[in-house]
PDB file of N, CA and C in Angstrom:
ATOM      1  N   MET A   1      17.975   2.771 160.322  1.00 60.00           N
ATOM      2  CA  MET A   1      19.546   3.665 160.389  1.00 60.00           C
ATOM      3  C   MET A   1      19.116   5.133 161.354  1.00 60.00           C
ATOM      4  N   ALA A   2      19.859   5.521 162.237  1.00 71.00           N
ATOM      5  CA  ALA A   2      19.799   6.698 162.529  1.00 71.00           C
ATOM      6  C   ALA A   2      20.589   7.789 161.833  1.00 71.00           C
ATOM      7  N   ILE A   3      19.825   8.811 161.866  1.00 77.00           N
ATOM      8  CA  ILE A   3      21.127  10.079 160.860  1.00 77.00           C
ATOM      9  C   ILE A   3      22.319  10.084 161.923  1.00 77.00           C
ATOM     10  N   ARG A   4      23.605  10.168 161.424  1.00 77.00           N
ATOM     11  CA  ARG A   4      24.813  10.318 162.383  1.00 77.00           C
ATOM     12  C   ARG A   4      25.507  12.023 162.219  1.00 77.00           C
ATOM     13  N   SER A   5      24.830  12.500 161.561  1.00 84.00           N
ATOM     14  CA  SER A   5      25.629  13.400 161.432  1.00 84.00           C
ATOM     15  C   SER A   5      24.260  14.550 161.031  1.00 84.00           C
ATOM     16  N   PHE A   6      25.066  15.768 160.674  1.00 84.00           N
ATOM     17  CA  PHE A   6      24.070  17.059 160.174  1.00 84.00           C
ATOM     18  C   PHE A   6      25.190  17.887 159.529  1.00 84.00           C
ATOM     19  N   ALA A   7      25.341  18.284 158.537  1.00 84.00           N
ATOM     20  CA  ALA A   7      25.875  19.394 157.735  1.00 84.00           C
ATOM     21  C   ALA A   7      26.285  20.581 158.140  1.00 84.00           C
ATOM     22  N   ASP A   8      25.469  21.097 158.645  1.00 84.00           N
ATOM     23  CA  ASP A   8      25.149  22.740 159.132  1.00 84.00           C
ATOM     24  C   ASP A   8      24.093  22.368 160.338  1.00 84.00           C
ATOM     25  N   LYS A   9      24.471  23.481 161.320  1.00 83.00           N
ATOM     26  CA  LYS A   9      23.180  23.750 162.424  1.00 83.00           C
ATOM     27  C   LYS A   9      21.917  23.909 161.635  1.00 83.00           C
ATOM     28  N   ASP A  10      21.595  24.784 160.454  1.00 78.00           N
ATOM     29  CA  ASP A  10      20.333  25.155 160.275  1.00 78.00           C
ATOM     30  C   ASP A  10      19.835  23.940 160.158  1.00 78.00           C
ATOM     31  N   THR A  11      20.290  22.370 159.378  1.00 76.00           N
ATOM     32  CA  THR A  11      19.298  21.534 159.042  1.00 76.00           C
ATOM     33  C   THR A  11      19.236  20.786 160.428  1.00 76.00           C
ATOM     34  N   GLU A  12      20.428  21.298 161.301  1.00 76.00           N
ATOM     35  CA  GLU A  12      19.998  20.304 162.619  1.00 76.00           C
ATOM     36  C   GLU A  12      18.980  21.231 163.364  1.00 76.00           C
ATOM     37  N   THR A  13      18.817  21.874 163.172  1.00 72.00           N
ATOM     38  CA  THR A  13      17.349  22.625 163.865  1.00 72.00           C
ATOM     39  C   THR A  13      16.292  21.869 163.752  1.00 72.00           C
ATOM     40  N   VAL A  14      16.687  21.768 162.299  1.00 68.00           N
ATOM     41  CA  VAL A  14      14.728  21.315 162.043  1.00 68.00           C
ATOM     42  C   VAL A  14      14.111  20.034 162.507  1.00 68.00           C
ATOM     43  N   TRP A  15      15.350  19.295 162.986  1.00 61.00           N
ATOM     44  CA  TRP A  15      14.611  18.369 163.638  1.00 61.00           C
ATOM     45  C   TRP A  15      13.952  17.998 165.327  1.00 61.00           C
ATOM     46  N   PRO A  16      14.973  18.718 165.990  1.00 55.00           N
ATOM     47  CA  PRO A  16      13.923  18.785 167.380  1.00 55.00           C
ATOM     48  C   PRO A  16      13.158  19.497 167.455  1.00 55.00           C
ATOM     49  N   ASP A  17      12.338  19.507 167.060  1.00 51.00           N
ATOM     50  CA  ASP A  17      11.356  20.506 166.756  1.00 51.00           C
ATOM     51  C   ASP A  17      11.338  22.140 167.519  1.00 51.00           C
ATOM     52  N   ARG A  18      12.912  22.454 166.351  1.00 51.00           N
ATOM     53  CA  ARG A  18      13.474  24.458 166.779  1.00 51.00           C
ATOM     54  C   ARG A  18      12.456  25.125 165.564  1.00 51.00           C
ATOM     55  N   ARG A  19      12.675  25.958 165.496  1.00 54.00           N
ATOM     56  CA  ARG A  19      12.106  26.640 163.696  1.00 54.00           C
ATOM     57  C   ARG A  19      13.158  27.122 163.670  1.00 54.00           C
ATOM     58  N   GLU A  20      13.874  27.354 161.739  1.00 56.00           N
ATOM     59  CA  GLU A  20      15.007  27.504 161.595  1.00 56.00           C
ATOM     60  C   GLU A  20      14.004  28.381 160.489  1.00 56.00           C
ATOM     61  N   ARG A  21      14.090  29.902 160.158  1.00 60.00           N
ATOM     62  CA  ARG A  21      13.656  30.642 159.247  1.00 60.00           C
ATOM     63  C   ARG A  21      14.192  30.441 157.845  1.00 60.00           C
ATOM     64  N   ARG A  22      14.920  30.135 157.401  1.00 60.00           N
ATOM     65  CA  ARG A  22      15.631  29.657 155.988  1.00 60.00           C
ATOM     66  C   ARG A  22      14.603  29.097 155.816  1.00 60.00           C
ATOM     67  N   PHE A  23      14.405  27.724 156.618  1.00 57.00           N
ATOM     68  CA  PHE A  23      13.693  26.713 155.838  1.00 57.00           C
ATOM     69  C   PHE A  23      11.610  26.555 156.422  1.00 57.00           C
ATOM     70  N   ARG A  24      11.101  27.725 156.412  1.00 59.00           N
ATOM     71  CA  ARG A  24      10.008  28.135 157.095  1.00 59.00           C
ATOM     72  C   ARG A  24       9.063  27.623 155.880  1.00 59.00           C
ATOM     73  N   GLY A  25       9.326  27.713 154.737  1.00 60.00           N
ATOM     74  CA  GLY A  25       7.723  26.495 153.812  1.00 60.00           C
ATOM     75  C   GLY A  25       8.072  25.806 153.720  1.00 60.00           C
ATOM     76  N   ALA A  26       9.416  24.694 153.617  1.00 62.00           N
ATOM     77  CA  ALA A  26       9.471  23.185 153.579  1.00 62.00           C
ATOM     78  C   ALA A  26       9.434  22.616 155.199  1.00 62.00           C
ATOM     79  N   LEU A  27       9.297  23.179 156.155  1.00 63.00           N
ATOM     80  CA  LEU A  27       9.325  22.397 157.421  1.00 63.00           C
ATOM     81  C   LEU A  27       8.679  21.244 157.657  1.00 63.00           C
ATOM     82  N   ALA A  28       7.521  21.460 157.456  1.00 63.00           N
ATOM     83  CA  ALA A  28       7.122  20.652 157.479  1.00 63.00           C
ATOM     84  C   ALA A  28       6.880  19.376 156.567  1.00 63.00           C
ATOM     85  N   ARG A  29       7.245  19.119 155.777  1.00 68.00           N
ATOM     86  CA  ARG A  29       7.954  18.220 154.918  1.00 68.00           C
ATOM     87  C   ARG A  29       8.971  17.836 154.963  1.00 68.00           C
ATOM     88  N   ALA A  30      10.679  18.907 155.752  1.00 65.00           N
ATOM     89  CA  ALA A  30      11.656  18.378 155.872  1.00 65.00           C
ATOM     90  C   ALA A  30      11.356  17.787 156.985  1.00 65.00           C
ATOM     91  N   LYS A  31      11.030  18.060 157.974  1.00 65.00           N
ATOM     92  CA  LYS A  31      10.555  17.218 159.012  1.00 65.00           C
ATOM     93  C   LYS A  31       9.999  16.070 158.915  1.00 65.00           C
ATOM     94  N   ARG A  32       9.670  15.682 158.466  1.00 66.00           N
ATOM     95  CA  ARG A  32       9.133  13.797 157.682  1.00 66.00           C
ATOM     96  C   ARG A  32      10.225  13.559 157.400  1.00 66.00           C
ATOM     97  N   ARG A  33      10.881  14.612 156.663  1.00 68.00           N
ATOM     98  CA  ARG A  33      12.318  13.409 156.371  1.00 68.00           C
ATOM     99  C   ARG A  33      13.563  12.790 157.026  1.00 68.00           C
ATOM    100  N   PRO A  34      13.418  13.008 158.033  1.00 66.00           N
ATOM    101  CA  PRO A  34      14.462  12.492 158.821  1.00 66.00           C
ATOM    102  C   PRO A  34      13.730  10.926 159.557  1.00 66.00           C
ATOM    103  N   ASN A  35      12.672  10.621 159.290  1.00 75.00           N
ATOM    104  CA  ASN A  35      11.823   9.806 160.027  1.00 75.00           C
ATOM    105  C   ASN A  35      12.103   8.721 158.935  1.00 75.00           C
ATOM    106  N   VAL A  36      12.353   9.289 157.489  1.00 82.00           N
ATOM    107  CA  VAL A  36      12.386   8.625 156.389  1.00 82.00           C
ATOM    108  C   VAL A  36      13.884   7.646 156.605  1.00 82.00           C
ATOM    109  N   LEU A  37      14.820   8.821 156.533  1.00 85.00           N
ATOM    110  CA  LEU A  37      16.064   8.438 156.240  1.00 85.00           C
ATOM    111  C   LEU A  37      16.455   7.503 157.900  1.00 85.00           C
ATOM    112  N   ASN A  38      15.594   7.606 159.103  1.00 84.00           N
ATOM    113  CA  ASN A  38      15.947   6.890 160.225  1.00 84.00           C
ATOM    114  C   ASN A  38      15.395   5.448 160.272  1.00 84.00           C
ATOM    115  N   ALA A  39      14.631   5.656 158.971  1.00 85.00           N
ATOM    116  CA  ALA A  39      13.432   4.236 159.079  1.00 85.00           C
ATOM    117  C   ALA A  39      14.185   3.042 158.031  1.00 85.00           C
ATOM    118  N   VAL A  40      14.962   3.650 157.394  1.00 88.00           N
ATOM    119  CA  VAL A  40      15.724   2.779 155.960  1.00 88.00           C
ATOM    120  C   VAL A  40      17.176   2.012 156.447  1.00 88.00           C
ATOM    121  N   ALA A  41      17.051   0.964 156.073  1.00 91.00           N
ATOM    122  CA  ALA A  41      18.286   0.124 156.677  1.00 91.00           C
ATOM    123  C   ALA A  41      19.440  -0.020 154.922  1.00 91.00           C
ATOM    124  N   THR A  42      18.930   0.380 154.170  1.00 92.00           N
ATOM    125  CA  THR A  42      19.340   0.732 152.972  1.00 92.00           C
ATOM    126  C   THR A  42      19.217   1.810 151.601  1.00 92.00           C
ATOM    127  N   LEU A  43      19.980   1.823 151.117  1.00 92.00           N
ATOM    128  CA  LEU A  43      19.907   3.093 150.408  1.00 92.00           C
ATOM    129  C   LEU A  43      18.443   2.338 148.764  1.00 92.00           C
ATOM    130  N   ASP A  44      18.885   0.644 149.188  1.00 93.00           N
ATOM    131  CA  ASP A  44      17.675  -0.197 147.918  1.00 93.00           C
ATOM    132  C   ASP A  44      16.154   0.385 149.288  1.00 93.00           C
ATOM    133  N   ASP A  45      15.820   0.921 150.168  1.00 91.00           N
ATOM    134  CA  ASP A  45      14.728   0.761 150.690  1.00 91.00           C
ATOM    135  C   ASP A  45      14.392   2.212 150.476  1.00 91.00           C
ATOM    136  N   LEU A  46      15.102   3.639 150.186  1.00 90.00           N
ATOM    137  CA  LEU A  46      15.013   5.096 149.846  1.00 90.00           C
ATOM    138  C   LEU A  46      14.705   4.987 148.533  1.00 90.00           C
ATOM    139  N   ARG A  47      15.187   3.420 147.827  1.00 91.00           N
ATOM    140  CA  ARG A  47      14.749   3.949 146.147  1.00 91.00           C
ATOM    141  C   ARG A  47      13.227   3.031 145.941  1.00 91.00           C
ATOM    142  N   HIS A  48      12.971   2.747 146.819  1.00 90.00           N
ATOM    143  CA  HIS A  48      10.726   2.143 147.269  1.00 90.00           C
ATOM    144  C   HIS A  48      10.483   2.585 147.399  1.00 90.00           C
ATOM    145  N   ASN A  49      10.876   3.734 147.939  1.00 85.00           N
ATOM    146  CA  ASN A  49       9.538   4.332 148.079  1.00 85.00           C
ATOM    147  C   ASN A  49       9.546   6.112 147.444  1.00 85.00           C
ATOM    148  N   PRO A  50       9.216   6.390 146.381  1.00 84.00           N
ATOM    149  CA  PRO A  50       8.676   6.900 145.219  1.00 84.00           C
ATOM    150  C   PRO A  50       8.705   8.608 145.402  1.00 84.00           C
ATOM    151  N   GLY A  51       7.934   8.713 147.161  1.00 81.00           N
ATOM    152  CA  GLY A  51       7.703   9.821 147.074  1.00 81.00           C
ATOM    153  C   GLY A  51       9.126  10.545 147.311  1.00 81.00           C
ATOM    154  N   ALA A  52      10.187   9.956 147.805  1.00 86.00           N
ATOM    155  CA  ALA A  52      11.515  10.604 148.576  1.00 86.00           C
ATOM    156  C   ALA A  52      12.412  11.106 147.461  1.00 86.00           C
ATOM    157  N   ARG A  53      12.390  10.197 146.288  1.00 91.00           N
ATOM    158  CA  ARG A  53      12.694  10.988 144.684  1.00 91.00           C
ATOM    159  C   ARG A  53      14.124  10.508 144.794  1.00 91.00           C
ATOM    160  N   LEU A  54      14.992   9.574 145.684  1.00 94.00           N
ATOM    161  CA  LEU A  54      15.965   9.690 145.918  1.00 94.00           C
ATOM    162  C   LEU A  54      17.015   9.731 144.409  1.00 94.00           C
ATOM    163  N   HIS A  55      18.116  10.895 144.319  1.00 95.00           N
ATOM    164  CA  HIS A  55      18.353  10.892 143.486  1.00 95.00           C
ATOM    165  C   HIS A  55      19.638  10.243 143.428  1.00 95.00           C
ATOM    166  N   ARG A  56      21.599  10.159 143.321  1.00 97.00           N
ATOM    167  CA  ARG A  56      22.710  10.261 142.917  1.00 97.00           C
ATOM    168  C   ARG A  56      23.230  11.529 142.673  1.00 97.00           C
ATOM    169  N   LEU A  57      23.877  12.518 143.538  1.00 96.00           N
ATOM    170  CA  LEU A  57      24.319  13.362 142.907  1.00 96.00           C
ATOM    171  C   LEU A  57      25.619  13.754 142.260  1.00 96.00           C
ATOM    172  N   GLY A  58      25.775  14.504 141.571  1.00 95.00           N
ATOM    173  CA  GLY A  58      26.858  14.298 140.811  1.00 95.00           C
ATOM    174  C   GLY A  58      28.547  16.074 141.220  1.00 95.00           C
ATOM    175  N   ALA A  59      28.742  16.042 140.174  1.00 94.00           N
ATOM    176  CA  ALA A  59      29.545  17.322 139.744  1.00 94.00           C
ATOM    177  C   ALA A  59      30.265  17.655 141.160  1.00 94.00           C
ATOM    178  N   ASP A  60      30.278  18.596 142.201  1.00 95.00           N
ATOM    179  CA  ASP A  60      30.887  18.719 143.231  1.00 95.00           C
ATOM    180  C   ASP A  60      30.309  18.438 144.725  1.00 95.00           C
ATOM    181  N   ARG A  61      29.118  17.175 144.140  1.00 95.00           N
ATOM    182  CA  ARG A  61      28.708  16.828 145.317  1.00 95.00           C
ATOM    183  C   ARG A  61      28.874  15.652 145.440  1.00 95.00           C
ATOM    184  N   GLU A  62      29.584  15.533 143.968  1.00 96.00           N
ATOM    185  CA  GLU A  62      29.960  13.164 143.741  1.00 96.00           C
ATOM    186  C   GLU A  62      29.975  12.159 144.918  1.00 96.00           C
ATOM    187  N   GLY A  63      29.300  11.345 145.198  1.00 95.00           N
ATOM    188  CA  GLY A  63      28.994  10.479 146.122  1.00 95.00           C
ATOM    189  C   GLY A  63      28.400  10.697 147.380  1.00 95.00           C
ATOM    190  N   GLN A  64      27.528  12.190 146.982  1.00 97.00           N
ATOM    191  CA  GLN A  64      26.043  12.392 147.857  1.00 97.00           C
ATOM    192  C   GLN A  64      25.042  11.997 147.371  1.00 97.00           C
ATOM    193  N   TRP A  65      24.095  11.659 147.917  1.00 97.00           N
ATOM    194  CA  TRP A  65      22.929  11.134 147.833  1.00 97.00           C
ATOM    195  C   TRP A  65      21.392  12.667 148.137  1.00 97.00           C
ATOM    196  N   ALA A  66      20.686  12.888 147.736  1.00 95.00           N
ATOM    197  CA  ALA A  66      19.506  13.614 147.813  1.00 95.00           C
ATOM    198  C   ALA A  66      17.787  12.639 147.748  1.00 95.00           C
ATOM    199  N   ILE A  67      17.365  13.749 148.503  1.00 92.00           N
ATOM    200  CA  ILE A  67      15.660  13.342 148.794  1.00 92.00           C
ATOM    201  C   ILE A  67      14.973  14.770 148.205  1.00 92.00           C
ATOM    202  N   ALA A  68      13.708  14.322 147.915  1.00 89.00           N
ATOM    203  CA  ALA A  68      13.125  16.069 147.475  1.00 89.00           C
ATOM    204  C   ALA A  68      12.827  16.182 148.810  1.00 89.00           C
ATOM    205  N   ILE A  69      11.970  17.474 149.489  1.00 86.00           N
ATOM    206  CA  ILE A  69      11.103  18.080 150.211  1.00 86.00           C
ATOM    207  C   ILE A  69      10.337  18.554 149.725  1.00 86.00           C
ATOM    208  N   ASN A  70      10.718  19.365 148.397  1.00 84.00           N
ATOM    209  CA  ASN A  70      10.020  19.975 147.619  1.00 84.00           C
ATOM    210  C   ASN A  70      10.585  20.153 146.113  1.00 84.00           C
ATOM    211  N   GLU A  71      10.080  21.206 145.333  1.00 85.00           N
ATOM    212  CA  GLU A  71      10.633  21.819 144.003  1.00 85.00           C
ATOM    213  C   GLU A  71      12.170  22.313 144.656  1.00 85.00           C
ATOM    214  N   GLN A  72      12.294  23.105 145.505  1.00 86.00           N
ATOM    215  CA  GLN A  72      13.142  23.993 145.848  1.00 86.00           C
ATOM    216  C   GLN A  72      14.325  23.478 146.843  1.00 86.00           C
ATOM    217  N   TYR A  73      13.727  22.558 147.395  1.00 86.00           N
ATOM    218  CA  TYR A  73      14.762  22.046 148.609  1.00 86.00           C
ATOM    219  C   TYR A  73      14.765  20.508 148.196  1.00 86.00           C
ATOM    220  N   ARG A  74      16.267  19.501 149.098  1.00 91.00           N
ATOM    221  CA  ARG A  74      16.396  18.453 148.377  1.00 91.00           C
ATOM    222  C   ARG A  74      17.273  18.433 150.836  1.00 91.00           C
ATOM    223  N   VAL A  75      17.052  17.077 150.990  1.00 90.00           N
ATOM    224  CA  VAL A  75      18.067  16.702 151.785  1.00 90.00           C
ATOM    225  C   VAL A  75      18.973  15.616 150.906  1.00 90.00           C
ATOM    226  N   VAL A  76      20.373  16.625 151.603  1.00 94.00           N
ATOM    227  CA  VAL A  76      21.479  15.794 150.672  1.00 94.00           C
ATOM    228  C   VAL A  76      21.868  15.641 151.994  1.00 94.00           C
ATOM    229  N   PHE A  77      22.868  14.066 151.812  1.00 95.00           N
ATOM    230  CA  PHE A  77      24.074  13.014 152.696  1.00 95.00           C
ATOM    231  C   PHE A  77      24.668  12.129 152.011  1.00 95.00           C
ATOM    232  N   ASP A  78      25.188  12.062 152.720  1.00 96.00           N
ATOM    233  CA  ASP A  78      26.376  10.334 152.128  1.00 96.00           C
ATOM    234  C   ASP A  78      25.508   9.585 152.911  1.00 96.00           C
ATOM    235  N   TRP A  79      25.979   8.419 151.971  1.00 95.00           N
ATOM    236  CA  TRP A  79      26.038   7.050 153.100  1.00 95.00           C
ATOM    237  C   TRP A  79      26.697   6.148 153.000  1.00 95.00           C
ATOM    238  N   ASN A  80      27.243   5.983 154.444  1.00 89.00           N
ATOM    239  CA  ASN A  80      28.076   5.771 154.912  1.00 89.00           C
ATOM    240  C   ASN A  80      27.463   4.317 156.430  1.00 89.00           C
ATOM    241  N   ASP A  81      26.926   3.632 155.472  1.00 87.00           N
ATOM    242  CA  ASP A  81      26.060   2.726 156.486  1.00 87.00           C
ATOM    243  C   ASP A  81      24.937   3.024 157.330  1.00 87.00           C
ATOM    244  N   GLY A  82      24.990   4.284 156.595  1.00 90.00           N
ATOM    245  CA  GLY A  82      23.494   5.291 157.213  1.00 90.00           C
ATOM    246  C   GLY A  82      23.792   6.424 156.616  1.00 90.00           C
ATOM    247  N   PRO A  83      22.727   7.145 156.735  1.00 91.00           N
ATOM    248  CA  PRO A  83      23.065   8.547 156.484  1.00 91.00           C
ATOM    249  C   PRO A  83      23.691   9.265 157.511  1.00 91.00           C
ATOM    250  N   ALA A  84      24.566   9.989 156.811  1.00 93.00           N
ATOM    251  CA  ALA A  84      25.473  10.922 156.840  1.00 93.00           C
ATOM    252  C   ALA A  84      25.477  12.515 156.891  1.00 93.00           C
ATOM    253  N   ASN A  85      26.222  13.569 157.356  1.00 94.00           N
ATOM    254  CA  ASN A  85      25.905  14.736 157.064  1.00 94.00           C
ATOM    255  C   ASN A  85      25.234  15.117 156.326  1.00 94.00           C
ATOM    256  N   VAL A  86      23.715  15.046 157.253  1.00 90.00           N
ATOM    257  CA  VAL A  86      22.726  15.511 156.128  1.00 90.00           C
ATOM    258  C   VAL A  86      22.914  16.895 156.692  1.00 90.00           C
ATOM    259  N   GLU A  87      22.332  17.790 155.440  1.00 90.00           N
ATOM    260  CA  GLU A  87      21.839  19.052 155.078  1.00 90.00           C
ATOM    261  C   GLU A  87      20.273  19.127 154.717  1.00 90.00           C
ATOM    262  N   ILE A  88      20.301  20.344 154.325  1.00 87.00           N
ATOM    263  CA  ILE A  88      18.787  20.672 153.591  1.00 87.00           C
ATOM    264  C   ILE A  88      19.377  21.982 152.807  1.00 87.00           C
ATOM    265  N   THR A  89      19.177  21.848 151.656  1.00 89.00           N
ATOM    266  CA  THR A  89      19.673  22.393 150.501  1.00 89.00           C
ATOM    267  C   THR A  89      18.978  23.094 149.486  1.00 89.00           C
ATOM    268  N   ASP A  90      19.071  24.125 149.020  1.00 86.00           N
ATOM    269  CA  ASP A  90      18.369  25.283 148.002  1.00 86.00           C
ATOM    270  C   ASP A  90      18.580  24.372 146.795  1.00 86.00           C
ATOM    271  N   TYR A  91      18.177  23.893 145.749  1.00 79.00           N
ATOM    272  CA  TYR A  91      18.335  23.752 144.123  1.00 79.00           C
ATOM    273  C   TYR A  91      18.218  25.310 143.559  1.00 79.00           C
ATOM    274  N   ARG A  92      17.801  25.291 143.889  1.00 75.00           N
ATOM    275  CA  ARG A  92      17.012  27.121 143.042  1.00 75.00           C
ATOM    276  C   ARG A  92      18.209  27.423 142.281  1.00 75.00           C
TER     277      ARG A  92
END
């Protein structure tokens, strides 16, 4: 499934080989994550990728999912027949 949309411009700049200062430390790993999202057809496909560390979010992000970039950053997204509203967020 291809990523359908991004939640913010900072996240969108990571994918087409542009640089965003906010994510500089995690940029190399972050650039691999859209390949993971684009390569899966279902959430079950992500569950079988242990490096992704897929988990469901709660509280104010109820209904969203996340995969790890590193200890600080996560790729957060909605799943409606594919990833949508994709964003990189700081978990600290």
